mmCIF file of C-alpha atoms in Angstrom:
data_model
loop_
_atom_site.group_PDB
_atom_site.id
_atom_site.type_symbol
_atom_site.label_atom_id
_atom_site.label_comp_id
_atom_site.label_asym_id
_atom_site.label_seq_id
_atom_site.Cartn_x
_atom_site.Cartn_y
_atom_site.Cartn_z
ATOM 1 C CA MET A 1 50.197 142.739 121.640
ATOM 2 C CA THR A 2 46.866 142.810 119.764
ATOM 3 C CA VAL A 3 47.145 140.870 116.514
ATOM 4 C CA THR A 4 44.896 139.385 113.843
ATOM 5 C CA PRO A 5 46.004 136.086 112.261
ATOM 6 C CA VAL A 6 46.478 135.936 108.499
ATOM 7 C CA PRO A 7 43.718 133.747 106.956
ATOM 8 C CA PHE A 8 44.565 130.258 105.758
ATOM 9 C CA ASP A 9 44.646 129.428 102.058
ATOM 10 C CA PRO A 10 41.179 128.032 101.135
ATOM 11 C CA ASP A 11 42.833 124.840 99.829
ATOM 12 C CA LEU A 12 44.610 124.333 103.138
ATOM 13 C CA LEU A 13 41.851 125.277 105.580
ATOM 14 C CA PRO A 14 39.915 121.964 105.354
ATOM 15 C CA VAL A 15 43.147 120.037 105.890
ATOM 16 C CA TYR A 16 44.017 122.119 108.939
ATOM 17 C CA GLN A 17 40.510 121.730 110.383
ATOM 18 C CA ALA A 18 40.536 117.961 109.878
ATOM 19 C CA LEU A 19 43.950 117.596 111.485
ATOM 20 C CA HIS A 20 43.037 119.676 114.510
ATOM 21 C CA THR A 21 39.668 118.154 115.314
ATOM 22 C CA GLY A 22 39.711 117.336 119.018
ATOM 23 C CA GLY A 23 43.107 118.963 119.569
ATOM 24 C CA GLY A 24 45.429 117.509 122.180
ATOM 25 C CA PRO A 25 47.420 118.505 125.251
ATOM 26 C CA PRO A 26 49.789 121.426 124.642
ATOM 27 C CA LEU A 27 53.528 120.883 124.701
ATOM 28 C CA GLY A 28 55.094 121.269 128.126
ATOM 29 C CA PRO A 29 57.317 119.485 130.652
ATOM 30 C CA GLU A 30 54.584 116.954 131.457
ATOM 31 C CA THR A 31 53.726 116.159 127.832
ATOM 32 C CA VAL A 32 57.003 116.342 125.910
ATOM 33 C CA ARG A 33 57.870 112.668 126.293
ATOM 34 C CA ALA A 34 54.365 111.536 125.327
ATOM 35 C CA GLN A 35 54.434 113.807 122.281
ATOM 36 C CA ARG A 36 57.878 112.478 121.421
ATOM 37 C CA ASP A 37 56.571 108.910 121.609
ATOM 38 C CA GLY A 38 53.582 109.850 119.480
ATOM 39 C CA GLY A 39 55.898 111.415 116.924
ATOM 40 C CA GLY A 40 57.601 108.053 116.629
ATOM 41 C CA LEU A 41 54.463 106.822 114.927
ATOM 42 C CA MET A 42 55.447 109.026 111.982
ATOM 43 C CA THR A 43 58.431 106.771 111.306
ATOM 44 C CA LYS A 44 57.734 104.080 108.708
ATOM 45 C CA PRO A 45 59.805 100.916 108.190
ATOM 46 C CA ILE A 46 62.738 101.655 105.909
ATOM 47 C CA GLU A 47 61.405 99.225 103.282
ATOM 48 C CA GLU A 48 58.219 101.255 103.056
ATOM 49 C CA ILE A 49 60.192 104.497 102.925
ATOM 50 C CA LEU A 50 62.324 103.201 100.052
ATOM 51 C CA GLY A 51 59.142 102.207 98.247
ATOM 52 C CA GLY A 52 60.866 99.997 95.701
ATOM 53 C CA ARG A 53 63.032 102.817 94.363
ATOM 54 C CA PRO A 54 66.601 101.916 93.304
ATOM 55 C CA VAL A 55 68.147 103.506 96.387
ATOM 56 C CA GLU A 56 70.587 101.934 98.831
ATOM 57 C CA PHE A 57 70.190 102.565 102.566
ATOM 58 C CA GLU A 58 72.928 102.259 105.163
ATOM 59 C CA ASP A 59 73.189 103.210 108.829
ATOM 60 C CA ARG A 60 76.658 104.168 110.009
ATOM 61 C CA VAL A 61 77.914 104.898 113.541
ATOM 62 C CA ILE A 62 80.369 107.784 113.459
ATOM 63 C CA PRO A 63 82.319 109.800 116.051
ATOM 64 C CA GLY A 64 80.349 112.450 117.893
ATOM 65 C CA PRO A 65 81.755 115.713 119.259
ATOM 66 C CA ALA A 66 84.841 115.453 121.460
ATOM 67 C CA GLY A 67 83.901 113.740 124.711
ATOM 68 C CA ALA A 68 80.337 113.025 123.549
ATOM 69 C CA PRO A 69 78.645 109.789 122.429
ATOM 70 C CA ASP A 70 78.928 108.452 118.902
ATOM 71 C CA LEU A 71 76.295 109.442 116.349
ATOM 72 C CA THR A 72 74.223 107.446 113.900
ATOM 73 C CA VAL A 73 73.730 108.697 110.359
ATOM 74 C CA SER A 74 71.577 107.209 107.619
ATOM 75 C CA ILE A 75 73.110 107.264 104.148
ATOM 76 C CA LEU A 76 71.114 107.076 100.923
ATOM 77 C CA ARG A 77 72.786 106.459 97.553
ATOM 78 C CA PRO A 78 71.583 105.364 94.112
ATOM 79 C CA LYS A 79 71.923 101.617 93.610
ATOM 80 C CA GLY A 80 73.606 102.110 90.269
ATOM 81 C CA GLY A 81 76.158 104.481 91.735
ATOM 82 C CA VAL A 82 76.258 108.231 92.236
ATOM 83 C CA THR A 83 75.787 110.056 88.924
ATOM 84 C CA THR A 84 75.733 113.613 90.313
ATOM 85 C CA PRO A 85 78.587 114.072 92.818
ATOM 86 C CA ALA A 86 76.667 116.279 95.240
ATOM 87 C CA ALA A 87 75.269 115.683 98.729
ATOM 88 C CA LEU A 88 72.372 116.724 100.937
ATOM 89 C CA TYR A 89 72.986 116.760 104.681
ATOM 90 C CA ASN A 90 69.644 116.655 106.462
ATOM 91 C CA ILE A 91 68.836 117.720 110.016
ATOM 92 C CA HIS A 92 65.344 116.677 111.119
ATOM 93 C CA GLY A 93 62.748 118.889 112.765
ATOM 94 C CA GLY A 94 60.887 118.387 116.019
ATOM 95 C CA GLY A 95 61.150 121.587 118.047
ATOM 96 C CA MET A 96 64.573 120.589 119.431
ATOM 97 C CA CYS A 97 62.826 118.008 121.620
ATOM 98 C CA MET A 98 61.244 115.460 119.232
ATOM 99 C CA GLY A 99 61.848 113.656 115.972
ATOM 100 C CA ASN A 100 64.428 111.325 114.481
ATOM 101 C CA ARG A 101 66.564 111.010 111.377
ATOM 102 C CA PHE A 102 63.819 109.148 109.491
ATOM 103 C CA TRP A 103 61.360 112.049 109.518
ATOM 104 C CA SER A 104 60.795 113.148 105.907
ATOM 105 C CA MET A 105 63.110 110.406 104.640
ATOM 106 C CA GLU A 106 60.733 109.765 101.721
ATOM 107 C CA SER A 107 61.660 113.148 100.293
ATOM 108 C CA PHE A 108 65.337 112.302 100.302
ATOM 109 C CA VAL A 109 64.798 108.849 98.794
ATOM 110 C CA GLU A 110 63.073 110.565 95.884
ATOM 111 C CA LEU A 111 65.769 113.215 95.529
ATOM 112 C CA VAL A 112 68.522 110.572 95.529
ATOM 113 C CA ASP A 113 66.648 108.612 92.879
ATOM 114 C CA ILE A 114 65.814 111.574 90.664
ATOM 115 C CA TYR A 115 69.100 113.473 90.880
ATOM 116 C CA GLY A 116 71.544 110.612 91.414
ATOM 117 C CA LEU A 117 73.182 112.231 94.452
ATOM 118 C CA VAL A 118 73.942 111.286 98.076
ATOM 119 C CA ALA A 119 71.792 112.152 101.094
ATOM 120 C CA VAL A 120 72.794 111.792 104.746
ATOM 121 C CA SER A 121 70.469 112.278 107.721
ATOM 122 C CA VAL A 122 71.886 112.698 111.215
ATOM 123 C CA GLU A 123 70.493 111.531 114.563
ATOM 124 C CA TYR A 124 71.266 114.222 117.128
ATOM 125 C CA ARG A 125 70.642 114.368 120.863
ATOM 126 C CA LEU A 126 67.378 116.008 121.928
ATOM 127 C CA ALA A 127 66.486 118.554 124.587
ATOM 128 C CA PRO A 128 65.557 118.773 127.409
ATOM 129 C CA GLU A 129 67.759 115.812 128.334
ATOM 130 C CA HIS A 130 70.521 117.249 126.147
ATOM 131 C CA PRO A 131 70.322 121.055 126.033
ATOM 132 C CA HIS A 132 72.464 123.392 123.960
ATOM 133 C CA PRO A 133 75.148 122.920 122.726
ATOM 134 C CA ALA A 134 74.548 119.160 122.331
ATOM 135 C CA PRO A 135 72.154 119.254 119.321
ATOM 136 C CA VAL A 136 74.110 121.716 117.172
ATOM 137 C CA GLU A 137 77.474 120.181 118.083
ATOM 138 C CA ASP A 138 76.183 116.732 117.108
ATOM 139 C CA CYS A 139 74.982 118.117 113.782
ATOM 140 C CA TYR A 140 78.292 119.868 113.156
ATOM 141 C CA ALA A 141 80.263 116.712 113.968
ATOM 142 C CA GLY A 142 78.110 114.809 111.501
ATOM 143 C CA LEU A 143 78.771 117.396 108.801
ATOM 144 C CA VAL A 144 82.521 117.208 109.392
ATOM 145 C CA TRP A 145 82.423 113.422 109.067
ATOM 146 C CA VAL A 146 80.375 113.564 105.851
ATOM 147 C CA SER A 147 82.737 116.114 104.323
ATOM 148 C CA GLU A 148 85.832 114.124 105.315
ATOM 149 C CA HIS A 149 84.329 110.983 103.744
ATOM 150 C CA ALA A 150 83.247 112.631 100.490
ATOM 151 C CA ASP A 151 85.436 110.369 98.337
ATOM 152 C CA GLU A 152 84.050 107.230 99.968
ATOM 153 C CA LEU A 153 80.464 108.467 99.669
ATOM 154 C CA GLY A 154 80.972 109.562 96.077
ATOM 155 C CA PHE A 155 80.564 113.329 96.033
ATOM 156 C CA ASP A 156 82.569 116.512 95.640
ATOM 157 C CA PRO A 157 83.126 117.992 99.135
ATOM 158 C CA GLY A 158 82.463 121.450 97.699
ATOM 159 C CA ARG A 159 78.955 120.418 96.618
ATOM 160 C CA ILE A 160 77.080 119.818 99.857
ATOM 161 C CA VAL A 161 73.917 121.531 101.057
ATOM 162 C CA VAL A 162 73.065 121.572 104.755
ATOM 163 C CA MET A 163 69.308 121.555 105.139
ATOM 164 C CA GLY A 164 66.534 121.149 107.654
ATOM 165 C CA ARG A 165 62.975 122.059 108.441
ATOM 166 C CA SER A 166 61.800 123.964 111.506
ATOM 167 C CA ALA A 167 64.143 123.009 114.368
ATOM 168 C CA GLY A 168 66.253 121.304 111.720
ATOM 169 C CA GLY A 169 66.353 124.572 109.802
ATOM 170 C CA GLY A 170 67.544 126.368 112.911
ATOM 171 C CA LEU A 171 70.233 123.764 113.461
ATOM 172 C CA ALA A 172 71.246 123.966 109.790
ATOM 173 C CA ALA A 173 71.689 127.729 110.212
ATOM 174 C CA GLY A 174 73.693 127.153 113.406
ATOM 175 C CA VAL A 175 75.897 124.565 111.689
ATOM 176 C CA SER A 176 76.520 127.013 108.835
ATOM 177 C CA LEU A 177 77.642 129.646 111.335
ATOM 178 C CA LEU A 178 79.913 127.125 113.071
ATOM 179 C CA ALA A 179 81.462 126.022 109.774
ATOM 180 C CA ARG A 180 82.205 129.647 108.907
ATOM 181 C CA ASP A 181 83.642 130.528 112.308
ATOM 182 C CA ARG A 182 85.694 127.345 112.733
ATOM 183 C CA GLY A 183 86.988 127.240 109.175
ATOM 184 C CA GLY A 184 85.086 123.981 108.761
ATOM 185 C CA PRO A 185 83.649 122.185 105.749
ATOM 186 C CA ALA A 186 82.818 124.174 102.635
ATOM 187 C CA ILE A 187 79.038 124.395 102.309
ATOM 188 C CA ALA A 188 77.481 125.128 98.921
ATOM 189 C CA GLY A 189 74.166 126.207 100.415
ATOM 190 C CA GLN A 190 71.956 126.186 103.497
ATOM 191 C CA GLY A 191 68.333 125.171 103.033
ATOM 192 C CA LEU A 192 66.373 126.699 105.916
ATOM 193 C CA TYR A 193 62.765 125.579 105.660
ATOM 194 C CA CYS A 194 60.450 127.421 108.108
ATOM 195 C CA PRO A 195 63.475 127.674 110.403
ATOM 196 C CA MET A 196 63.314 127.896 114.195
ATOM 197 C CA ILE A 197 66.004 130.537 114.728
ATOM 198 C CA ASP A 198 64.854 133.117 117.310
ATOM 199 C CA ASP A 199 64.286 132.249 120.967
ATOM 200 C CA ARG A 200 62.875 135.678 121.862
ATOM 201 C CA ASN A 201 59.334 135.177 120.476
ATOM 202 C CA THR A 202 58.686 138.896 120.148
ATOM 203 C CA THR A 203 57.547 139.084 116.519
ATOM 204 C CA ALA A 204 54.008 139.749 115.350
ATOM 205 C CA SER A 205 53.760 136.258 113.850
ATOM 206 C CA SER A 206 54.771 134.706 117.174
ATOM 207 C CA TYR A 207 51.727 136.339 118.770
ATOM 208 C CA GLN A 208 49.399 135.781 115.800
ATOM 209 C CA TYR A 209 49.718 132.002 116.027
ATOM 210 C CA ASP A 210 49.135 131.374 119.703
ATOM 211 C CA GLY A 211 46.942 128.264 119.856
ATOM 212 C CA ILE A 212 46.805 128.067 116.052
ATOM 213 C CA GLY A 213 48.852 125.680 113.932
ATOM 214 C CA TRP A 214 51.008 122.600 114.339
ATOM 215 C CA TRP A 215 53.711 124.515 116.150
ATOM 216 C CA ASP A 216 52.225 127.517 117.918
ATOM 217 C CA ARG A 217 53.581 130.145 120.300
ATOM 218 C CA ASN A 218 53.253 127.899 123.362
ATOM 219 C CA SER A 219 55.104 125.049 121.657
ATOM 220 C CA ASN A 220 57.814 127.401 120.506
ATOM 221 C CA LEU A 221 58.301 128.899 123.966
ATOM 222 C CA TRP A 222 58.687 125.433 125.438
ATOM 223 C CA GLY A 223 60.939 124.176 122.646
ATOM 224 C CA TRP A 224 63.364 127.005 123.331
ATOM 225 C CA ARG A 225 63.099 126.578 127.093
ATOM 226 C CA PHE A 226 63.908 122.880 126.731
ATOM 227 C CA LEU A 227 66.995 123.794 124.695
ATOM 228 C CA LEU A 228 68.200 126.843 126.646
ATOM 229 C CA GLY A 229 66.665 126.556 130.099
ATOM 230 C CA ASP A 230 66.351 129.840 131.976
ATOM 231 C CA ASP A 231 68.551 131.575 129.386
ATOM 232 C CA ALA A 232 65.782 131.423 126.767
ATOM 233 C CA GLY A 233 64.818 134.944 125.740
ATOM 234 C CA GLY A 234 67.629 136.463 127.816
ATOM 235 C CA PRO A 235 70.716 138.418 126.789
ATOM 236 C CA GLU A 236 73.298 135.618 126.801
ATOM 237 C CA VAL A 237 72.004 133.220 124.126
ATOM 238 C CA SER A 238 74.545 131.815 121.675
ATOM 239 C CA PRO A 239 73.971 132.467 117.955
ATOM 240 C CA TYR A 240 74.824 128.819 117.331
ATOM 241 C CA ALA A 241 71.699 127.938 119.336
ATOM 242 C CA ALA A 242 69.491 130.768 118.042
ATOM 243 C CA PRO A 243 71.009 132.038 114.767
ATOM 244 C CA SER A 244 68.886 135.208 114.807
ATOM 245 C CA ARG A 245 71.157 136.299 117.674
ATOM 246 C CA ALA A 246 74.166 136.435 115.331
ATOM 247 C CA THR A 247 75.435 139.981 114.891
ATOM 248 C CA ASP A 248 77.454 139.098 111.765
ATOM 249 C CA LEU A 249 75.767 137.198 108.924
ATOM 250 C CA SER A 250 78.495 137.860 106.369
ATOM 251 C CA GLY A 251 80.474 135.088 104.731
ATOM 252 C CA LEU A 252 77.709 132.498 104.938
ATOM 253 C CA PRO A 253 76.794 130.060 102.154
ATOM 254 C CA PRO A 254 73.836 130.974 99.922
ATOM 255 C CA ALA A 255 70.575 130.466 101.798
ATOM 256 C CA TYR A 256 67.136 129.294 100.803
ATOM 257 C CA ILE A 257 64.673 130.510 103.440
ATOM 258 C CA ASP A 258 60.939 129.958 103.440
ATOM 259 C CA ALA A 259 57.938 129.914 105.756
ATOM 260 C CA GLY A 260 54.175 129.976 105.641
ATOM 261 C CA ALA A 261 52.461 133.322 106.131
ATOM 262 C CA CYS A 262 50.369 131.657 108.859
ATOM 263 C CA GLU A 263 53.023 130.403 111.287
ATOM 264 C CA VAL A 264 55.154 131.667 114.150
ATOM 265 C CA PHE A 265 58.403 131.441 112.158
ATOM 266 C CA ARG A 266 57.335 133.821 109.372
ATOM 267 C CA ASP A 267 58.795 137.072 110.682
ATOM 268 C CA GLU A 268 62.080 135.684 111.914
ATOM 269 C CA ALA A 269 62.597 134.047 108.505
ATOM 270 C CA VAL A 270 62.037 137.395 106.766
ATOM 271 C CA ASP A 271 64.383 139.164 109.167
ATOM 272 C CA TYR A 272 67.151 136.589 108.703
ATOM 273 C CA ALA A 273 67.020 136.861 104.908
ATOM 274 C CA THR A 274 66.950 140.656 105.098
ATOM 275 C CA ARG A 275 70.028 140.738 107.314
ATOM 276 C CA ILE A 276 71.921 138.375 104.992
ATOM 277 C CA TRP A 277 71.178 140.712 102.078
ATOM 278 C CA ALA A 278 72.238 143.718 104.154
ATOM 279 C CA VAL A 279 75.822 142.394 104.333
ATOM 280 C CA GLY A 280 75.978 141.406 100.671
ATOM 281 C CA GLY A 281 75.068 137.740 101.117
ATOM 282 C CA GLN A 282 72.862 135.535 98.984
ATOM 283 C CA ALA A 283 69.420 134.525 100.197
ATOM 284 C CA GLU A 284 66.304 133.380 98.385
ATOM 285 C CA LEU A 285 63.181 134.068 100.452
ATOM 286 C CA HIS A 286 59.676 132.680 99.972
ATOM 287 C CA ILE A 287 56.698 133.366 102.238
ATOM 288 C CA TRP A 288 53.796 131.184 101.138
ATOM 289 C CA ALA A 289 50.440 132.952 101.318
ATOM 290 C CA GLY A 290 47.881 131.322 103.602
ATOM 291 C CA ALA A 291 50.189 128.441 104.531
ATOM 292 C CA PHE A 292 50.485 126.939 108.029
ATOM 293 C CA HIS A 293 53.496 125.185 109.537
ATOM 294 C CA GLY A 294 53.980 121.787 107.919
ATOM 295 C CA PHE A 295 51.636 122.523 104.991
ATOM 296 C CA THR A 296 53.790 120.782 102.402
ATOM 297 C CA GLU A 297 53.585 117.480 104.273
ATOM 298 C CA GLN A 298 49.990 117.712 105.415
ATOM 299 C CA ALA A 299 48.573 118.945 102.102
ATOM 300 C CA PRO A 300 51.118 117.959 99.433
ATOM 301 C CA ASP A 301 48.663 118.262 96.562
ATOM 302 C CA ALA A 302 47.531 121.808 97.355
ATOM 303 C CA THR A 303 48.560 124.369 94.745
ATOM 304 C CA VAL A 304 50.689 126.314 97.224
ATOM 305 C CA SER A 305 52.457 123.099 98.322
ATOM 306 C CA ARG A 306 53.337 122.227 94.749
ATOM 307 C CA ALA A 307 54.644 125.756 94.198
ATOM 308 C CA SER A 308 56.746 125.528 97.361
ATOM 309 C CA LYS A 309 58.287 122.228 96.327
ATOM 310 C CA ALA A 310 59.062 123.457 92.817
ATOM 311 C CA ALA A 311 60.846 126.520 94.210
ATOM 312 C CA ARG A 312 62.938 124.408 96.576
ATOM 313 C CA ASP A 313 63.931 121.945 93.877
ATOM 314 C CA SER A 314 64.840 124.816 91.560
ATOM 315 C CA TRP A 315 67.127 126.304 94.209
ATOM 316 C CA LEU A 316 68.828 122.952 94.813
ATOM 317 C CA GLU A 317 69.398 122.528 91.090
ATOM 318 C CA ARG A 318 70.979 125.964 90.849
ATOM 319 C CA VAL A 319 73.133 125.921 93.980
ATOM 320 C CA LEU A 320 74.414 122.363 93.416
ATOM 321 C CA GLY A 321 74.530 122.384 89.625
ATOM 322 C CA LEU A 322 72.065 119.490 89.429
ATOM 323 C CA PRO A 323 70.408 118.257 86.253
ATOM 324 C CA ARG A 324 66.879 119.588 86.006
ATOM 325 C CA ALA A 325 64.361 117.337 87.733
ATOM 326 C CA THR A 326 62.172 117.184 84.634
ATOM 327 C CA ALA A 327 65.024 115.682 82.627
ATOM 328 C CA ARG A 328 65.809 113.144 85.335
ATOM 329 C CA GLU A 329 62.123 112.274 85.653
ATOM 330 C CA ALA A 330 61.990 111.496 81.970
ATOM 331 C CA GLU A 331 64.891 109.073 82.420
ATOM 332 C CA SER A 332 63.540 107.411 85.556
ATOM 333 C CA GLY A 333 59.849 107.508 84.743
ATOM 334 C CA GLN A 334 59.071 108.632 88.294
ATOM 335 C CA PRO A 335 58.202 112.212 89.291
ATOM 336 C CA VAL A 336 59.409 113.877 92.446
ATOM 337 C CA SER A 337 56.165 114.439 94.321
ATOM 338 C CA THR A 338 56.870 114.681 98.034
ATOM 339 C CA PRO A 339 58.041 118.032 99.433
ATOM 340 C CA ILE A 340 61.077 118.330 101.655
ATOM 341 C CA GLY A 341 60.156 118.788 105.259
ATOM 342 C CA GLY A 342 58.366 117.501 108.311
ATOM 343 C CA ALA A 343 55.152 118.261 110.126
ATOM 344 C CA HIS A 344 56.466 119.368 113.504
ATOM 345 C CA GLY A 345 58.702 122.099 114.906
#
């Protein structure tokens, strides 16, 4: 396929060039563990993540899927008590093979502080050591536990959003499908931020960003191969692993779906939203002009990053019935400034 990449936003181009100076070894079987270890450097001490905000942090070990190891979840709550009985259930990114529950934790600390809600981030097993269905089943088990403990955590079980970025977005979509099909927890919304949802890699955007961006075509091919093995791209892939494979997208919770125009996930995000609309579902879709994968984290002050964050916060306020962030900021004296998301897959 002959393709021409979409140009980067002028505000983002210098950031991208600075980040990619010198490059690095591409993702593959020989490099995945080194890249995973390097990604651990993104994790700050929890005291630094909390940053003096009035937010309580707790780690809890909970039951995993039947016959599988226990899981660890991190719980964030306002120190003065929950004032908005809603919850965010976060699934971290990392291409199915990297990352941990602390990635992007700063965003959730701020959201807990500003909105007075609960946030829970789950630690799931990673591929290739733990291929499908381990990651999505871990995430579903965590959601079930959070929903069942809504009274203890201080929120209404009907006011929970499942959310994630990149691989986390794909897992959030898979968890939403599982909850629908198993008659599981009620989900108020699914926040799918640049979601990794299609293992086939046949879209124009998949070819446009080969060797370009944080998570390019090569990385995506390997991420799916780590998760699915030889089944990746074949006819027998489960929709709970690759939600774009689902033939029925009816009956799902309202979705927020976004992506940068300059990343591999763009076209599959558009297709997923379009197919939700086609069956009468609710989806809000944003494709950010000139934006690369991870732009909100790498260039948070760029105009397009601020617009992206404002749109996401607006959707959360509407789907969860939250007080407007501007009103909460006036009370707390601290603005919400860090976008939701992570830099990798």
